[in-house]
Each structure stands twice: as structure tokens, then as C-alpha cells.
Short mmCIF file of C-alpha atoms and ligand atoms in Angstrom, two decimals:
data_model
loop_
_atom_site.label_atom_id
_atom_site.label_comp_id
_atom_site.label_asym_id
_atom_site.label_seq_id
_atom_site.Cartn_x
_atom_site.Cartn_y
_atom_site.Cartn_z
CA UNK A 164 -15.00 18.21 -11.17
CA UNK A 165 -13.29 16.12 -13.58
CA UNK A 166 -11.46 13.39 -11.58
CA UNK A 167 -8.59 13.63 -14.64
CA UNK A 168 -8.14 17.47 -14.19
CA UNK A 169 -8.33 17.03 -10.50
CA UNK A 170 -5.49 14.78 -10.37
CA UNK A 171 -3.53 16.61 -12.86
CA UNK A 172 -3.90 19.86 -10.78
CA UNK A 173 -3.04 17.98 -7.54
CA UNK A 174 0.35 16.61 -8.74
CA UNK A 175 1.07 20.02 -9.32
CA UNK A 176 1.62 20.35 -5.33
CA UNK A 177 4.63 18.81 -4.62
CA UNK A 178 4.22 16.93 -1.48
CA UNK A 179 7.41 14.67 -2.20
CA UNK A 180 8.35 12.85 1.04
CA UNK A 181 11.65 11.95 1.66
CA UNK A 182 11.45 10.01 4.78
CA UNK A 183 13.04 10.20 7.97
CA UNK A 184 10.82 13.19 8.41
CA UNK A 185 12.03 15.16 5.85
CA UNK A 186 9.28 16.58 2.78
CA UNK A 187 8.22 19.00 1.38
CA UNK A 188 5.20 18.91 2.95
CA UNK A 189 1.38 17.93 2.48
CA UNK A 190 -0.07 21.05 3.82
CA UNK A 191 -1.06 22.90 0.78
CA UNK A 192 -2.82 19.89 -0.78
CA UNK A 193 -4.51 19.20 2.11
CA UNK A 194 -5.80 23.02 2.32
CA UNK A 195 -6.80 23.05 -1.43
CA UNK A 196 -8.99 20.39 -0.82
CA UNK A 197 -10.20 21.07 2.35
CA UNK A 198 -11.10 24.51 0.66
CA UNK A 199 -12.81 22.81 -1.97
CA UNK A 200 -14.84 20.51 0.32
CA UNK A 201 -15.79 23.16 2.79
CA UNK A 202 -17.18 25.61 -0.19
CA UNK A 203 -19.45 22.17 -1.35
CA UNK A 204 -21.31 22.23 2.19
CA UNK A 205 -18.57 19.72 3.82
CA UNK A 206 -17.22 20.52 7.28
CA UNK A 207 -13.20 18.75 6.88
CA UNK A 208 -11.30 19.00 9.07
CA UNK A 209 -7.26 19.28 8.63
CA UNK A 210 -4.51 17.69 11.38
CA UNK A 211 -1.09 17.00 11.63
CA UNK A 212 1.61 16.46 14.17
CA UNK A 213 2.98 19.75 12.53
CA UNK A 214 2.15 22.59 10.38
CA UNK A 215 3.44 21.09 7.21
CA UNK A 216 2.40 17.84 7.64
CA UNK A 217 -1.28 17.75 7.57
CA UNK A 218 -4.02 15.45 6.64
CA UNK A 219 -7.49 16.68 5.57
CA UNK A 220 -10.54 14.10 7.19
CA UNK A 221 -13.89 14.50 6.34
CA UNK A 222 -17.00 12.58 7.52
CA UNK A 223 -20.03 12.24 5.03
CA UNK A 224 -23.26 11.40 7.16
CA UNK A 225 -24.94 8.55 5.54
CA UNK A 226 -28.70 8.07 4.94
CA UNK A 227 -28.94 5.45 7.90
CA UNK A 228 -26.40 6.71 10.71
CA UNK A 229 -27.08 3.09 12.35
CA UNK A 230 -25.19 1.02 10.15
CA UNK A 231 -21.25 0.59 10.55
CA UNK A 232 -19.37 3.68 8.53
CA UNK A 233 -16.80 2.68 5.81
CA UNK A 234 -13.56 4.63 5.78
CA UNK A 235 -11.43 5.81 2.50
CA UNK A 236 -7.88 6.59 2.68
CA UNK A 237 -5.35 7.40 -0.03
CA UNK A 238 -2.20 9.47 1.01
CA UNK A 239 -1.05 12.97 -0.70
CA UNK A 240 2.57 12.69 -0.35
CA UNK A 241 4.80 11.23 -2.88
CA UNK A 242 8.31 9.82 -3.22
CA UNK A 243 10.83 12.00 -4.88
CA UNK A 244 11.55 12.41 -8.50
CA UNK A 245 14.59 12.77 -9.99
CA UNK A 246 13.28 14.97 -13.22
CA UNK A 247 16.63 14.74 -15.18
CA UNK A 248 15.36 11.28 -15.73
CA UNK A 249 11.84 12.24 -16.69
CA UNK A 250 10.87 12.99 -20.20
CA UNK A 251 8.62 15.84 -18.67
CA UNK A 252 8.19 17.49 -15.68
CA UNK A 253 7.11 15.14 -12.87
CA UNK A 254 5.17 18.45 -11.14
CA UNK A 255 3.67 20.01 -14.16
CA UNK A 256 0.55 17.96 -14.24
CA UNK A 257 0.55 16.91 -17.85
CA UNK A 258 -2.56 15.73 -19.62
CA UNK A 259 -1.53 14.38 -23.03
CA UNK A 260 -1.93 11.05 -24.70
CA UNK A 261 -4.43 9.65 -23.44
CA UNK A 262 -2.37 10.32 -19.69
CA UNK A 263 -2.55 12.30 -16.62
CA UNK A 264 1.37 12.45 -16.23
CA UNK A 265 3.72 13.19 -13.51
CA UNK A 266 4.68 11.98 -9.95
CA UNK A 267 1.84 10.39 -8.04
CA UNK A 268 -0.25 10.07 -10.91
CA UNK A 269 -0.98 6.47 -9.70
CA UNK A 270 0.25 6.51 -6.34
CA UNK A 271 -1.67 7.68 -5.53
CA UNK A 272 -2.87 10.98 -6.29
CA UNK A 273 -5.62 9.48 -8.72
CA UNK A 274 -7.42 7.62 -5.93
CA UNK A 275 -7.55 11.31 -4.26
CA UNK A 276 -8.91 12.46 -7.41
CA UNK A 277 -11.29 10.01 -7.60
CA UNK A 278 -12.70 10.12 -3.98
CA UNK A 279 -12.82 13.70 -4.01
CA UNK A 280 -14.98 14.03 -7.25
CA UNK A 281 -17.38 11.66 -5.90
CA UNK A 282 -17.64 13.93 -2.96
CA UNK A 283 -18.27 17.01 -4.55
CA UNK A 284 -20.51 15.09 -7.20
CA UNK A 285 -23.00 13.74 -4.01
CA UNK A 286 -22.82 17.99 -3.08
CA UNK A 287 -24.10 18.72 -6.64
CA UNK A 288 -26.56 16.29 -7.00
CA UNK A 289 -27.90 15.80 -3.19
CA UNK A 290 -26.50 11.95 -3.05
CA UNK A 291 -26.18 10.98 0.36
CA UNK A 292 -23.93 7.30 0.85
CA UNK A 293 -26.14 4.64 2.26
CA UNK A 294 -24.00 4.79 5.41
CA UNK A 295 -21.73 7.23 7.16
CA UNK A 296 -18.35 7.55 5.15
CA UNK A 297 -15.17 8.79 6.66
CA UNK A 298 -12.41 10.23 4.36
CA UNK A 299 -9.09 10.47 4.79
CA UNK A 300 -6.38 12.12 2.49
CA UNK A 301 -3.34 11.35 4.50
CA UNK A 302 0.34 12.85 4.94
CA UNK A 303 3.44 10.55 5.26
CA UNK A 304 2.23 6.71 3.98
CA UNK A 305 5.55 6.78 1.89
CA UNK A 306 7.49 6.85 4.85
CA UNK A 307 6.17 5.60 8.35
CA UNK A 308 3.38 6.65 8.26
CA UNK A 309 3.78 8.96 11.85
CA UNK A 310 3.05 12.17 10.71
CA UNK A 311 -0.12 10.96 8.68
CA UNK A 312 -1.97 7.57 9.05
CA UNK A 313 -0.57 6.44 12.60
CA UNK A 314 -0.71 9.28 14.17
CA UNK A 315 -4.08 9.89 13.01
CA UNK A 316 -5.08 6.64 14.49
CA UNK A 317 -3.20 7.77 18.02
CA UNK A 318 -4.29 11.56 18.62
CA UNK A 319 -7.70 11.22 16.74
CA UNK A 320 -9.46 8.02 16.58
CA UNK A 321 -12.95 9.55 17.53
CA UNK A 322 -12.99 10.31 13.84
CA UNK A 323 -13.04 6.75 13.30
CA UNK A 324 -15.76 5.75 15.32
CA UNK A 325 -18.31 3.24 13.75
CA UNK A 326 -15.93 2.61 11.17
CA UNK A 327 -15.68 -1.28 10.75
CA UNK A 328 -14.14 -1.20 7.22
CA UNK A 329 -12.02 0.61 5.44
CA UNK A 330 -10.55 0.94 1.73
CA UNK A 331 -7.46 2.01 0.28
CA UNK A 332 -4.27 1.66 -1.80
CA UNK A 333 -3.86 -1.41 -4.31
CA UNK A 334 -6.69 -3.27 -5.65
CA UNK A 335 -9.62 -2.83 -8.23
CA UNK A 336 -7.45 -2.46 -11.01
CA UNK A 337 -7.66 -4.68 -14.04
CA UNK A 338 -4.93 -7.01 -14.98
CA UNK A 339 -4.36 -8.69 -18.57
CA UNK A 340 -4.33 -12.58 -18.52
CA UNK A 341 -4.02 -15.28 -21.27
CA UNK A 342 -6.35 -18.42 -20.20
CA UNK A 343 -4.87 -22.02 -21.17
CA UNK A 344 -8.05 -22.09 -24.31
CA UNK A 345 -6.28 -18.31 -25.16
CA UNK A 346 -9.70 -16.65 -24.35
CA UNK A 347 -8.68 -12.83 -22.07
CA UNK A 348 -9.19 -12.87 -18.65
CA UNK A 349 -9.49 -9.83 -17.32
CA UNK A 350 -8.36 -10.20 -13.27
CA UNK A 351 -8.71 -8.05 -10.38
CA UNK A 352 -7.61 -8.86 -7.30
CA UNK A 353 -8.71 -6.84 -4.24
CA UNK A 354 -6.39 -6.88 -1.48
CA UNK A 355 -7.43 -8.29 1.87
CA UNK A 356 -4.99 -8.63 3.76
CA UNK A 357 -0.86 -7.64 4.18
CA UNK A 358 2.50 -9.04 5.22
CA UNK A 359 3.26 -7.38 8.06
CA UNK A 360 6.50 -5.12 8.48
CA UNK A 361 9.19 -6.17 11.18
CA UNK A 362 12.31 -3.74 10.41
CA UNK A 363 15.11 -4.09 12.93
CA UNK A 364 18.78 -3.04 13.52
CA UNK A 365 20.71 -6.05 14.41
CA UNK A 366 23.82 -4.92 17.04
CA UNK A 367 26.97 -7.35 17.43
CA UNK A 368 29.30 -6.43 19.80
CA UNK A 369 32.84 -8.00 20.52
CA UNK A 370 36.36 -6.92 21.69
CA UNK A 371 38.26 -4.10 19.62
CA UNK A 372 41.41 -4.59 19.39
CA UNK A 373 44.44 -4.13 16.48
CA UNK A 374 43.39 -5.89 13.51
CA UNK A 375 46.93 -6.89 13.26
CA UNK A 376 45.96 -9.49 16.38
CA UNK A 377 42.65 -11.39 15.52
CA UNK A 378 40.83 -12.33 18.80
CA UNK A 379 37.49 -14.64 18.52
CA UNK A 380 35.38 -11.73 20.01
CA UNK A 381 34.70 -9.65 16.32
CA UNK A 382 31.70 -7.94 16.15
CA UNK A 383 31.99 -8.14 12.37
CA UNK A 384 32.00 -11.56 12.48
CA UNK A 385 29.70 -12.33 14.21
CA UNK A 386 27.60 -10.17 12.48
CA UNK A 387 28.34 -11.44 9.07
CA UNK A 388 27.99 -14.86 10.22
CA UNK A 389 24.13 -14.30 11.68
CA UNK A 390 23.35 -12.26 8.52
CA UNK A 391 24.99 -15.48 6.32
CA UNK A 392 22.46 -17.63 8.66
CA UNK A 393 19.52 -15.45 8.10
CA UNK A 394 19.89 -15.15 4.45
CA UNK A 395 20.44 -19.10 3.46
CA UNK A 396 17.36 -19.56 5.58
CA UNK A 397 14.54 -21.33 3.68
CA UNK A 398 11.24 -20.16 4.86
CA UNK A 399 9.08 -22.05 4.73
CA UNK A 400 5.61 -22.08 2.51
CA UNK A 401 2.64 -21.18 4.44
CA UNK A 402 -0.67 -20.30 2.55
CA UNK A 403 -3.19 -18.27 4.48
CA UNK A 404 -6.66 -18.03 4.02
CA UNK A 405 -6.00 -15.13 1.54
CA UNK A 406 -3.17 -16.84 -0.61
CA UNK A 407 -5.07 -20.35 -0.73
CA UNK A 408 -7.88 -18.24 -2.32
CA UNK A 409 -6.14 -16.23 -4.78
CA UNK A 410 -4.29 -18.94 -6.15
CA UNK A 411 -7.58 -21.36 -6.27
CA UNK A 412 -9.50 -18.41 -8.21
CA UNK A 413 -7.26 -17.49 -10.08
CA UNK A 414 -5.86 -20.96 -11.84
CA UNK A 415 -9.32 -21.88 -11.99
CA UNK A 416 -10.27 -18.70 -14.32
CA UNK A 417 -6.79 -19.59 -16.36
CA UNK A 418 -8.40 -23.07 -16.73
CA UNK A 419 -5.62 -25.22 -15.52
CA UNK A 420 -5.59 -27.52 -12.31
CA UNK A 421 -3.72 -26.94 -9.25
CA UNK A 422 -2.81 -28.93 -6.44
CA UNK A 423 -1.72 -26.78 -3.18
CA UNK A 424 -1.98 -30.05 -1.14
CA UNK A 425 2.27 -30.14 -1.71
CA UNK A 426 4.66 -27.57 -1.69
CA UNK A 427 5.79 -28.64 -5.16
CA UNK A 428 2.56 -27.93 -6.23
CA UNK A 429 2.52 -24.43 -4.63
CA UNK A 430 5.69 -23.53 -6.83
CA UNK A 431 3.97 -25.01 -9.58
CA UNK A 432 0.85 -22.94 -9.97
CA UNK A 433 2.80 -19.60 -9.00
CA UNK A 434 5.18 -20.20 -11.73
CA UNK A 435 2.35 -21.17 -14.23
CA UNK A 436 0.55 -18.48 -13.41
CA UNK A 437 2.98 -15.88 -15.02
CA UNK A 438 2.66 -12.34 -14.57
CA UNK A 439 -0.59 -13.36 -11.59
CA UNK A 440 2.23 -15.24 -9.70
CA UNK A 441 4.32 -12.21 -9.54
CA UNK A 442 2.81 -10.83 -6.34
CA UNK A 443 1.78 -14.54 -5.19
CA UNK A 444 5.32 -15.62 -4.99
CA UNK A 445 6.06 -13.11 -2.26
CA UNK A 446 3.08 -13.95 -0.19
CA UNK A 447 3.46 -17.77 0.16
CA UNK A 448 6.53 -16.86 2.55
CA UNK A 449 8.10 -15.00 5.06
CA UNK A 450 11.18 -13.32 3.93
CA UNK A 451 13.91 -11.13 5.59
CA UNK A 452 16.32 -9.57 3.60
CA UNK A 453 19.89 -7.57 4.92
CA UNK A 454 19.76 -3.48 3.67
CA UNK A 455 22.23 -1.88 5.77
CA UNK A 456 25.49 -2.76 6.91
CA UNK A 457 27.46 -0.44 9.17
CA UNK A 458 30.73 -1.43 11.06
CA UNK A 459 34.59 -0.70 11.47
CA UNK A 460 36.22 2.78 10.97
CA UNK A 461 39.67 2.30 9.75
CA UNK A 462 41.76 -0.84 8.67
CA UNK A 463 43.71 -1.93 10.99
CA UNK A 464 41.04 -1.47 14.29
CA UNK A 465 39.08 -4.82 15.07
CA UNK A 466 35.42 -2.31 16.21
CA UNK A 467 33.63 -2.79 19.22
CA UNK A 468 30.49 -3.34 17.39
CA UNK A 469 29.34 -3.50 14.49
CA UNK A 470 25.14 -3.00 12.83
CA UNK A 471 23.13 -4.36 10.23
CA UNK A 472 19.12 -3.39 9.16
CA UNK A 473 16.96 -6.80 8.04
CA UNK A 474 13.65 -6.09 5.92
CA UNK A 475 11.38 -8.91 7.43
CA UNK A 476 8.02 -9.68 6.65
CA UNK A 477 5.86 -11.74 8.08
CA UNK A 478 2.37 -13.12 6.79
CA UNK A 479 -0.66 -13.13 9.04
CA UNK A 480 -0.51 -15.86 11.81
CA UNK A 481 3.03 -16.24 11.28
CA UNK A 482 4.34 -12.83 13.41
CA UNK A 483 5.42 -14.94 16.52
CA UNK A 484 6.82 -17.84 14.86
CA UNK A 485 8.73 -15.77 12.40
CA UNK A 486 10.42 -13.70 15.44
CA UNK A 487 11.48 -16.73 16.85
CA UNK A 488 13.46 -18.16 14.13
CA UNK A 489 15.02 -15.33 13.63
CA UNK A 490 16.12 -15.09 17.03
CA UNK A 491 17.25 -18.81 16.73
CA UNK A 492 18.94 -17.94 13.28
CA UNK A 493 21.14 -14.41 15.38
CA UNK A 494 22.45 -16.78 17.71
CA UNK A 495 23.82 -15.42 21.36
CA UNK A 496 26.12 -12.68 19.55
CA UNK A 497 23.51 -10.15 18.31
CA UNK A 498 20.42 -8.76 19.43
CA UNK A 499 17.69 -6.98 17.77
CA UNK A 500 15.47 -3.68 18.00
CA UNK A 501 12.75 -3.18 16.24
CA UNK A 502 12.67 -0.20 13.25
CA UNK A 503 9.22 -0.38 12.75
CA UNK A 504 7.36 -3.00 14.05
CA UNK A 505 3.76 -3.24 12.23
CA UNK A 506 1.76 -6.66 12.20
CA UNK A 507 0.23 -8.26 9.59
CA UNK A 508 -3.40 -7.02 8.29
CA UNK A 509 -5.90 -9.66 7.44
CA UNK A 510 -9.39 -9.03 6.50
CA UNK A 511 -12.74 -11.31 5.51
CA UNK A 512 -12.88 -12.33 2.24
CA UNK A 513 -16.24 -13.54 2.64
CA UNK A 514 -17.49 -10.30 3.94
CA UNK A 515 -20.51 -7.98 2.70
CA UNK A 516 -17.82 -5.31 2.03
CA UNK A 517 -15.66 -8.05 -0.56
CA UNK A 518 -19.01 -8.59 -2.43
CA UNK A 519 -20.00 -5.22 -2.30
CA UNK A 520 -16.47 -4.39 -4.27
CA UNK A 521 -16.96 -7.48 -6.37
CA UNK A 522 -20.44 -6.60 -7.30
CA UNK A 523 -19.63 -3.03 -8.48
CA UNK A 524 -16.54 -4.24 -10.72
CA UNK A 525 -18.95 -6.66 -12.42
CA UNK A 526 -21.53 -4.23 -12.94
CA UNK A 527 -18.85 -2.01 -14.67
CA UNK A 528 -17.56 -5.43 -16.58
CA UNK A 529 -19.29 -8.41 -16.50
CA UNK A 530 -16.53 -10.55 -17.43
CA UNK A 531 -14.41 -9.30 -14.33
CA UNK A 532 -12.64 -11.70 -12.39
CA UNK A 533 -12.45 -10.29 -9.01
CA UNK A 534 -10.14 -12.75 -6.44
CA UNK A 535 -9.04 -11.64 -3.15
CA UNK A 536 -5.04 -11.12 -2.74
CA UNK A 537 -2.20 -10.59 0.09
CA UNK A 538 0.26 -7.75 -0.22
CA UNK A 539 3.84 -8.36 -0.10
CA UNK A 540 4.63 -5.15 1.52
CA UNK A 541 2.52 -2.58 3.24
CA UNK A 542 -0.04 0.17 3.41
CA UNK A 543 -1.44 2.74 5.87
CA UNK A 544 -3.87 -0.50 6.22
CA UNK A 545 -1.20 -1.16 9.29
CA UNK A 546 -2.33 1.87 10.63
CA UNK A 547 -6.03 1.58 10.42
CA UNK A 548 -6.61 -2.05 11.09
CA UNK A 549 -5.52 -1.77 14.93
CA UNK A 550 -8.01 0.14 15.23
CA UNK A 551 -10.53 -2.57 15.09
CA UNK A 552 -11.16 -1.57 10.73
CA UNK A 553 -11.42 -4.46 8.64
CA UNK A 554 -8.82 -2.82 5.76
CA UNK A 555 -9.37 -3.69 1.78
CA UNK A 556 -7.05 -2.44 -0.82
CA UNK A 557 -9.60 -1.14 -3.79
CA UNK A 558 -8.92 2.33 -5.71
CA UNK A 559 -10.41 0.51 -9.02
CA UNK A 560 -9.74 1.12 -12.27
CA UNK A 561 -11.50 -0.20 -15.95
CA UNK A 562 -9.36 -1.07 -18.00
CA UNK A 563 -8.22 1.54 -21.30
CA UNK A 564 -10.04 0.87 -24.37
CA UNK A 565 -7.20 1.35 -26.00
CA UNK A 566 -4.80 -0.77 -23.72
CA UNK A 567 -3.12 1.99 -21.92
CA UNK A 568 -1.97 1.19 -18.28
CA UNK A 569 -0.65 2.80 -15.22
CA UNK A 570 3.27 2.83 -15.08
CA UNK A 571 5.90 4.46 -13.63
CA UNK A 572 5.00 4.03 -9.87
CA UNK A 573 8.26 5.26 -8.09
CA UNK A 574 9.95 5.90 -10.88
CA UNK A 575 10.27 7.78 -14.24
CA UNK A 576 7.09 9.07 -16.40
CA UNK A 577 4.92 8.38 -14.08
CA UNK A 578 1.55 8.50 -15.78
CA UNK A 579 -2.44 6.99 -15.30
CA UNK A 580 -4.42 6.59 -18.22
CA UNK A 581 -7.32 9.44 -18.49
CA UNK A 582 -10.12 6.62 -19.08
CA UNK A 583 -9.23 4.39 -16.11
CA UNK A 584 -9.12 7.51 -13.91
CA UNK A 585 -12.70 7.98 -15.35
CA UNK A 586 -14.44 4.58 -15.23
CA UNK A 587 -12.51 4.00 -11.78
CA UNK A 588 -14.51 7.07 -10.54
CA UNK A 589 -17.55 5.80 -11.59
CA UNK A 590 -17.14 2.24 -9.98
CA UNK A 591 -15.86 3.62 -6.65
CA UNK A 592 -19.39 6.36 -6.89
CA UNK A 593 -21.27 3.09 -7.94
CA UNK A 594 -19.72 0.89 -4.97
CA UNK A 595 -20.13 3.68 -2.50
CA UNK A 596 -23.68 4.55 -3.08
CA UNK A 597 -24.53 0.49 -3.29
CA UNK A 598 -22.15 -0.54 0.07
ZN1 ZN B 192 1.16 4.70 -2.43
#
């Protein structure tokens, strides 16, 4: 099955997930291609903390059952669409273009696509993987992940067994760059590892009172003065393994020096880098960043407490350290709880499985520049790696001949081009057959 029409077909599901629990569901994509996959001579199986939340798994036995199996995951839901925006309808499934169109076109319904033709191309043809291969098209990785990846990974993680690494969302795909000489570069970073996600509710509490009598004991400000602390805070930078790599690669295949012996010089290459230092400049750092803000309930009443939510994120090796000056930076007036609370993911870079991915995008093009990269946010990676998995980010994609490229992810016209979904397919057959 055409991975293009496949994907096209499956964005005609609506599995929009709205968070908190709330979505329309993943069950019937998960049935369709459990349906599919079971008629090809697979035995999937489909799960979910509920009826309507439901992930299909499916293991592939390899050629040699002895050597460690490799997991795939990519995630059916999606995030809503608002289609008064759109200049089509984000759940029709357009092809036209030179575009699969519509809401999870690239996020990440054409990684689905593309694992799942693979799959029923090995039933065609007889291919078995080298190894065992575990699939996983998940519910709920737009959200937290608790009706899909992580809960997976708590009720069922005898379908992981043997798996020691495992692939997924970001990576693979090629990027555009200008070197210093003006030659094209064409880049693709691979993701190895991720910042990990510490989401709290920070709780003041004081004295209510009449707001026509100030007392020293307000919960608003003592909220707004920890939140003031936490947000002039300069974090400080700290290149891991990962980062130090991706920024030596990649200035080196721009041609230009770079010295990352001095934080000046850090800031330097990031900013020279352009458009490459765009996902750089979040991973050299820690960062936590105020969302919410809840407190008070009429003018003139000082309340007896008062809330805020802080986005932190933390890069690997740094979990600890990064609680701790936040802590320092509340002071005695507010205390935390954690959100969410998942640690950072860091994986090899010199591993079989990063030259395995390398190899395979350079047999597709030659002049690829494959570098290793750190995710500013997250993936169901969080979920997986605790599990002992060694998680990559690679759902490749060649590049459009005729310079096409993915847009729209989480928000309007959402669309993948029709010959990356293609040659993407072919490199993820190519590296699974070769891994
Ligand atoms: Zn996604």
C-alpha cells in the first residue's frame, strides 16, 4: 500500500486529542490497522486504559530471535484543528500538489504510514527484519502520554522485552543549509537524546484579609515575587555529550570554526549557525518558563493562596541540580508539586543503531550530513526509555525534488510532501532490513 494514500486515508480518522483526557478517540485507527495487519498474516494486538483510547502493538519476529529487538513508535492522535482557519478540510485527507494535506499529515500520521507499508510490504514479499521488531502506533503522545505510551510501558512491558532500542518522532528529515564557500548542505540531525519535562504547580499561601489593610503575609506576593526570581534567572550553559556534538558537526560541515571552550563562543556558533541554531539554542540550557497564574477572587479580598504552573526543562545530567535552584530561587513562601515529572532521555551517539540510521540516509543521499541532536521538548521517548530502551528520534524523510517541505505542524494547512513520504519509506524499509 502506498505510504501517501495510507496517510491520506488515516487523517481521515479524527483522533484529535484535546488533553486532560478529553479526544475523540484513537480507537478506530487503531482497529483499521490492526485489521489491515491481521488480514497480512500479523497477529497485533490492540490496548488501552479504555475503549476509546487504544493503541495497536505488533511484534515482527526477526530472522535471528537472539539479537536485541528494535522498537518503532509513532502516535495516532492529533491536536485539534480549528478548520475555519484551514484553507481545506484538516480531516478530508487531501492529496493535491504535490501534498498529502490535513491534520497530522506530519505529526505524525506519515511516520504511521510509513511503518505500516513497510509491514505489509515484508507480508507481500516474504521479508523478514534481521531482528525482532516491535511496533507501536500509540494513543495520547499529544497529551501525557497515560492513556497511550506510559501506560503501555506500566500494564504491558512484556511486549517490550528484548527491546534495547527504539525509534520515533523527530529526526531523519532533511534540512536546507548554506555553507560559508555557498556550496548546499543538506543536514539531518537524528535525535538522541531529550530535555526532560518537570511541570509543577507552585502554591503560595499567606493571610486573607481586606485588601483595604495590606498585611506582609500575601500569597500573591509572594508568589509574584518567586515567579519574578525564577524568570530573571540566568541558567546557565551546559553542553552535553549530545549538544557538544551537534554543534561540532554541524559548524564543521558549514565550514566555519568554533570554539565551545567559552560560553561566548557557545552563543557564537548557535547564532552563526542560523536556522541549525534554532533548536540548539534551546538545548544548551535549562529553562523554566511561568504558564498559569491563578489567584484572588474579588478586589478588595487579600486570598489565602494563590497558584502558578512553571514549564521547566531540564537537560540530561542536570535533573537534580536544576530542582535545586529552583527550590533556592521559590524561597520559604511557596512549594511545589510536580505536573508531570518525566526525566531527561539520553541515548549513544556512538552506537550500532546511530550508524545504522546514518548509513541508510547516506545510501539514499550520499551527500547527507547526518549529526546527532537534543530535543528541546519531549516525546513518548520519556515513556520508553525507563524502560531500559535506548530511544532515537528518526521517521526520515528525502528531501522534495522540487523543494517542497513539511509545514503546518500544529497549526493551519497542515501538509507532507508526497515524495518525502515516499523516499522516507524506502530509507526506514532500507534501515530496517540493514539494522
Ligand atoms: Zn507528534
Amino acid at each position: 500500500m502506498d505510504p501517501v494514500d495510507l496517510c491520506a486515508e488515516l487523517i481521515r480518522f479524527d483522533t484529535t486529542n484535546w488533553g486532560e483526557g478529553k479526544s475523540e478517540g484513537e480507537r478506530e485507527a487503531a482497529e483499521y490497522l490492526a485489521g489491515l495487519l491481521t488480514s497480512a498474516g500479523y497477529e497485533p494486538v490492540i490496548l488501552g486504559p479504555t475503549p476509546e483510547r487504544a493503541s495497536t502493538v505488533v511484534r515482527v519476529p526477526g530472522l535471528d530471535r537472539t539479537l536485541p529487538a528494535l522498537l518503532i513508535h509513532a502516535h495516532l492522535d492529533v491536536v485539534p484543528a480549528e478548520p475555519a482557519q484551514w484553507s481545506l478540510d484538516p480531516f478530508a485527507g487531501e492529496i493535491r500538489d504535490g501534498y498529502v494535506w490535513g491534520r497530522g499529515a506530519s505529526d505524525m500520521k506519515d511516520m504511521v504510514a510509513m511503518t505500516f507499508s513497510t509491514l505489509l510490504r515484508w507480508a507481500e514479499d516474504g521479508v523478514r527484519p534481521r531482528r525482532d521488531v516491535v511496533v507501536a502506533f500509540v494513543a495520547d503522545e499529544e497529551d501525557k502520554g497515560e492513556y497511550g505510551a506510559l501506560w503501555l510501558a506500566a500494564e504491558h512491558p512484556e511486549l517490550f522485552d528484548g527491546v534495547e532500542a527504539a525509534i520515533g518522532e523527530s529526526g531523519g528529515v532533511a534540512q536546507f543549509l548554506t555553507a560559508e564557500d555557498g556550496s548546499e548542505v543538506r543536514l539531518y540531525p537524528v535525535a538522541a537524546a531529550e530535555r526532560g519535562t518537570l511541570h509543577m504547580r507552585l502554591t503560595a499561601t499567606g493571610t486573607s484579609g481586606h485588601g483595604s489593610r495590606p498585611n506582609p503575609d500575601n500569597a500573591v506576593t509572594h508568589l509574584i515575587g518567586a515567579l519574578h526570581r525564577v524568570s530573571e534567572y540566568a541558567w546557565p550553559i551546559v553542553l552535553t555529550p549530545t549538544v557538544r556534538a551537534y554543534l561540532q558537526q554541524t559548524t564543521a560541515a558549514l565550514g566555519f570554526p568554533a570554539d565551545l571552550t567559552t560560553d561566548a563562543g557557545v552563543e557564537a556558533a548557535v547564532d552563526r549557525l542560523g536556522d541549525a541554531g534554532t533548536v540548539a539554542r534551546t538545548t544548551i540550557r535549562c529553562s523554566a518558563t511561568p504558564t498559569v497564574l491563578d489567584a484572588g477572587y474579588k478586589v478588595n479580598v487579600i486570598p489565602g493562596t494563590a497558584s502558578a504552573d512553571l514549564d521547566v526543562r531540564c537537560l540530561p545530567g542536570t535533573e537534580e541540580e536544576t530542582l535545586a535552584v529552583i527550590d533556592g530561587l521559590l524561597g520559604g513562601r511557596v512549594t511545589r508539586t510536580f505536573l508531570s515529572h518525566q526525566p531527561p532521555v539520553q541515548a549513544p551517539v556512538d552506537s550500532h543503531w546511530f550508524d545504522a540510521m546514518k548509513a541508510a540516509l547516506l545510501r539514499h543521499d550520499p551527500a547527507a550530513v547526518v549529526v546527532p541532536r537534543c530535543m528541546g521538548g519531549g516525546t513518548d521517548a520519556k515513556a520508553f526509555a525507563p524502560l531500559g530502551i535506548d530511544c532515537y528520534g528518526f521517521s526520515p524523510q528525502g528531501a522534495d525534488p522540487e523543494g517542497r517541505t513539511s509545514d503546518g505542524v500544529h497549526g493551519v494547512d497542515e501538509r507532507v510532501p508526497v515524495e518525502s513520504l515516499r523516499s522516507g519509506q524506502r530509507i526506514l524499509q532500507d534501515f530496517l532490513e540493514q539494522v
